[in-house]
Coordinates of C-alpha atoms in Angstrom, one line a residue:
M1 CA -22.8 -10.1 -2.5
N2 CA -20.7 -12.9 -3.5
F3 CA -17.0 -11.8 -3.8
R4 CA -14.7 -14.2 -4.7
A5 CA -11.3 -12.3 -4.2
V6 CA -9.8 -9.4 -2.0
I7 CA -7.0 -7.2 -3.5
F8 CA -5.4 -5.4 -0.7
D9 CA -3.4 -2.4 -0.3
L10 CA 0.1 -2.8 1.5
D11 CA 1.2 0.3 3.6
G12 CA -1.7 1.8 5.7
T13 CA -3.8 -1.2 5.0
L14 CA -2.5 -4.5 5.8
A15 CA 0.7 -3.3 7.6
D16 CA 1.8 -0.2 9.5
T17 CA 4.6 0.7 7.7
L18 CA 4.9 4.3 8.2
E19 CA 7.4 4.8 10.8
D20 CA 10.0 2.7 9.0
I21 CA 9.5 4.6 5.9
A22 CA 9.9 8.2 7.7
D23 CA 12.7 6.9 9.9
A24 CA 14.8 6.1 6.7
M25 CA 13.7 9.3 4.8
N26 CA 14.4 11.5 7.7
R27 CA 17.8 10.1 7.9
V28 CA 18.4 10.7 4.3
L29 CA 17.1 14.2 4.7
S30 CA 19.1 14.9 7.9
S31 CA 22.3 13.3 6.4
L32 CA 22.0 15.9 3.3
G33 CA 21.4 19.0 5.6
Y34 CA 17.3 19.3 4.7
P35 CA 15.0 19.5 7.7
A36 CA 13.3 16.4 8.8
H37 CA 9.5 15.8 9.2
K38 CA 7.2 14.4 11.9
Y39 CA 5.5 10.9 11.3
D40 CA 1.9 12.6 10.9
E41 CA 3.1 14.6 8.1
Y42 CA 4.4 11.2 6.4
R43 CA 0.8 10.1 6.3
F44 CA 0.1 12.4 3.5
L45 CA 3.5 12.1 1.9
V46 CA 3.3 8.6 1.2
G47 CA 1.0 6.5 -1.3
N48 CA 2.7 7.1 -4.8
G49 CA 5.4 5.6 -4.5
I50 CA 8.9 6.4 -2.9
K51 CA 10.3 8.5 -5.7
N52 CA 7.4 10.7 -5.1
L53 CA 7.7 10.6 -1.3
V54 CA 11.4 11.8 -1.7
K55 CA 10.3 14.8 -4.0
K56 CA 7.7 15.8 -1.6
S57 CA 9.9 15.4 1.4
L58 CA 12.4 17.9 0.0
P59 CA 12.2 21.7 0.4
E60 CA 11.0 23.3 -2.9
S61 CA 14.3 24.8 -3.8
A62 CA 16.0 21.2 -3.6
Q63 CA 13.5 19.7 -6.0
T64 CA 15.8 19.5 -9.0
E65 CA 15.7 16.2 -11.1
E66 CA 19.5 15.6 -10.3
N67 CA 18.8 15.9 -6.4
I68 CA 15.8 13.8 -6.4
E69 CA 17.3 11.0 -8.1
T70 CA 19.9 11.1 -5.7
C71 CA 18.0 11.1 -2.6
F72 CA 16.0 8.2 -4.0
R73 CA 18.9 6.3 -4.4
Y74 CA 20.0 7.1 -0.8
M75 CA 16.5 6.4 0.4
M76 CA 16.2 3.0 -1.3
D77 CA 19.5 2.0 0.0
D78 CA 18.4 2.8 3.6
Y79 CA 15.1 1.6 3.7
E80 CA 16.1 -2.0 2.1
N81 CA 18.2 -2.2 5.2
N82 CA 15.3 -1.1 7.9
Y83 CA 11.9 -2.0 6.3
L84 CA 11.2 -4.3 9.2
N85 CA 12.5 -2.4 12.2
K86 CA 9.2 -1.1 13.2
T87 CA 6.7 -2.4 10.6
S88 CA 4.1 -5.1 11.5
L89 CA 0.5 -6.0 10.6
Y90 CA -2.1 -4.3 12.0
T91 CA -4.5 -5.8 14.7
G92 CA -7.3 -7.7 13.2
I93 CA -5.4 -8.5 9.8
P94 CA -4.4 -12.0 10.8
D95 CA -7.7 -13.1 11.8
L96 CA -9.1 -11.6 8.7
L97 CA -7.0 -13.6 6.6
D98 CA -7.5 -16.6 8.4
K99 CA -11.0 -16.5 8.0
L100 CA -10.9 -15.2 4.1
S101 CA -8.4 -18.3 3.2
S102 CA -10.2 -20.7 5.2
D103 CA -13.4 -19.6 3.2
H104 CA -11.3 -20.2 0.0
V105 CA -11.3 -16.0 -1.0
K106 CA -8.7 -15.4 -3.4
L107 CA -6.2 -13.2 -1.8
A108 CA -3.7 -10.4 -3.4
V109 CA -1.8 -7.5 -2.6
L110 CA -1.2 -4.4 -4.8
S111 CA 1.2 -1.6 -3.8
N112 CA 2.7 1.4 -5.2
K113 CA 5.6 0.4 -3.1
A114 CA 8.7 -0.9 -5.1
D115 CA 8.1 -4.5 -6.0
S116 CA 11.3 -5.7 -4.6
I117 CA 10.6 -4.2 -0.9
T118 CA 7.0 -5.2 -1.4
Q119 CA 8.0 -8.5 -2.0
K120 CA 10.6 -8.8 1.2
I121 CA 7.9 -7.5 3.3
C122 CA 5.3 -9.6 2.4
D123 CA 7.7 -12.8 2.5
V124 CA 7.9 -12.4 5.9
L125 CA 4.6 -10.9 7.5
L126 CA 2.0 -12.6 5.0
K127 CA 4.0 -16.1 4.9
N128 CA 1.5 -17.7 6.8
W129 CA -1.5 -16.9 4.1
P130 CA -1.8 -18.3 0.6
F131 CA -1.7 -15.0 -1.9
T132 CA -2.5 -15.9 -5.0
L133 CA -0.2 -13.0 -6.4
I134 CA 1.6 -10.0 -4.6
M135 CA 2.4 -6.9 -6.9
G136 CA 4.6 -3.9 -6.1
A137 CA 5.5 -1.2 -8.3
N138 CA 7.1 -2.2 -11.4
N139 CA 8.1 -1.3 -15.2
R140 CA 5.6 -3.5 -16.6
F141 CA 2.6 -1.4 -15.6
P142 CA 1.6 2.3 -14.6
R143 CA 1.4 2.9 -10.9
K144 CA -2.1 3.3 -9.1
P145 CA -4.5 4.9 -9.6
D146 CA -4.1 3.7 -13.0
P147 CA -6.4 0.7 -13.2
Q148 CA -4.0 -1.6 -15.6
S149 CA -2.2 -3.5 -12.5
A150 CA -5.4 -3.9 -10.7
L151 CA -7.0 -5.4 -13.6
Y152 CA -4.1 -7.9 -14.3
I153 CA -4.4 -9.1 -11.2
A154 CA -8.3 -10.0 -11.6
E155 CA -7.5 -11.6 -15.1
Y156 CA -4.6 -13.7 -13.2
M157 CA -7.1 -14.7 -10.8
E158 CA -9.3 -15.6 -13.6
L159 CA -12.4 -13.3 -11.9
K160 CA -14.4 -10.4 -13.2
P161 CA -14.3 -6.9 -11.7
R162 CA -17.7 -7.7 -10.0
D163 CA -16.2 -10.5 -8.2
I164 CA -13.6 -8.4 -6.2
C165 CA -13.5 -6.3 -3.4
Y166 CA -10.5 -4.0 -3.1
L167 CA -9.3 -2.7 0.6
G168 CA -7.2 0.2 0.6
D169 CA -6.4 3.4 2.8
S170 CA -6.2 6.2 0.4
D171 CA -7.9 8.5 -2.3
V172 CA -5.2 6.6 -4.8
D173 CA -6.4 3.2 -3.5
M174 CA -10.5 4.3 -4.1
Q175 CA -9.5 5.8 -7.3
T176 CA -8.1 2.6 -8.2
A177 CA -10.8 0.2 -7.1
N178 CA -13.6 2.4 -8.9
A179 CA -11.5 2.5 -12.1
A180 CA -11.1 -1.2 -12.3
G181 CA -15.0 -1.8 -11.4
F182 CA -14.2 -3.4 -7.9
F183 CA -16.1 -3.0 -5.0
S184 CA -14.0 -0.1 -3.0
I185 CA -13.5 -0.4 0.7
G186 CA -12.0 2.3 2.8
A187 CA -9.5 1.1 5.9
G188 CA -10.4 3.5 8.2
W189 CA -7.4 2.6 10.5
G190 CA -5.0 3.5 7.8
F191 CA -2.8 6.5 7.0
R192 CA -5.5 9.0 5.5
P193 CA -8.6 10.3 7.2
K194 CA -12.1 8.9 6.5
K195 CA -13.1 12.0 4.7
E196 CA -10.8 11.5 1.7
L197 CA -11.7 7.9 1.3
I198 CA -15.5 8.8 1.5
D199 CA -15.1 11.7 -0.9
S200 CA -12.8 9.4 -3.3
G201 CA -15.8 7.1 -3.9
A202 CA -15.4 4.4 -1.2
K203 CA -18.6 2.2 -1.3
K204 CA -17.8 1.4 1.9
V205 CA -15.5 2.4 5.2
I206 CA -14.9 0.0 8.0
D207 CA -13.0 0.7 11.3
F208 CA -11.6 -2.6 11.9
P209 CA -10.3 -5.4 9.6
T210 CA -12.8 -8.3 10.3
E211 CA -15.8 -5.7 9.6
M212 CA -15.2 -6.6 6.3
L213 CA -16.3 -10.4 6.7
S214 CA -20.1 -9.1 6.8
L215 CA -19.4 -8.5 3.1
F216 CA -18.8 -12.3 2.6

């Protein structure tokens, strides 16, 4: 294998963002009189953008369009002020990024998190490495697992899909990678169980970030 680039998911892959997301959502829920959720529950609520997270976090009887929009605004306001309270890169990620960048492998991020927050988190946590492109959810492309944004990144890096591997921690990531024609790698340390990654078509699942270097 002669991969020339890696596209990374952010949440649950590069960075452990779960507790900051959960804390913000729980504060919103509690302020409105709805029950909060445990951290482990949020592992299965995140992954398709914050608006989807808001909907799934609300009681079914409260999932009206108007209420979802209101809670979404509250959630965004809270999270934008608290996105780095507990968030950090996973152990092994800095070593992986050091090696890949020193070997001139191109790096990119593709997240379903709102682009504004994606950029803020990456500006702090990934400032030491030369990422070619960092992209969160925006109005230009549909969210993952639609492959349009992933293919745009490949084109931006002037590479063919076969030159790229994609590392992510969820079924959405594996579906995105496979639809785009990338080599899909499951992050076994992330939010979702390995079985989900395998069942979603991961070509390889790794338990620690630097295991990925064997592909290069």
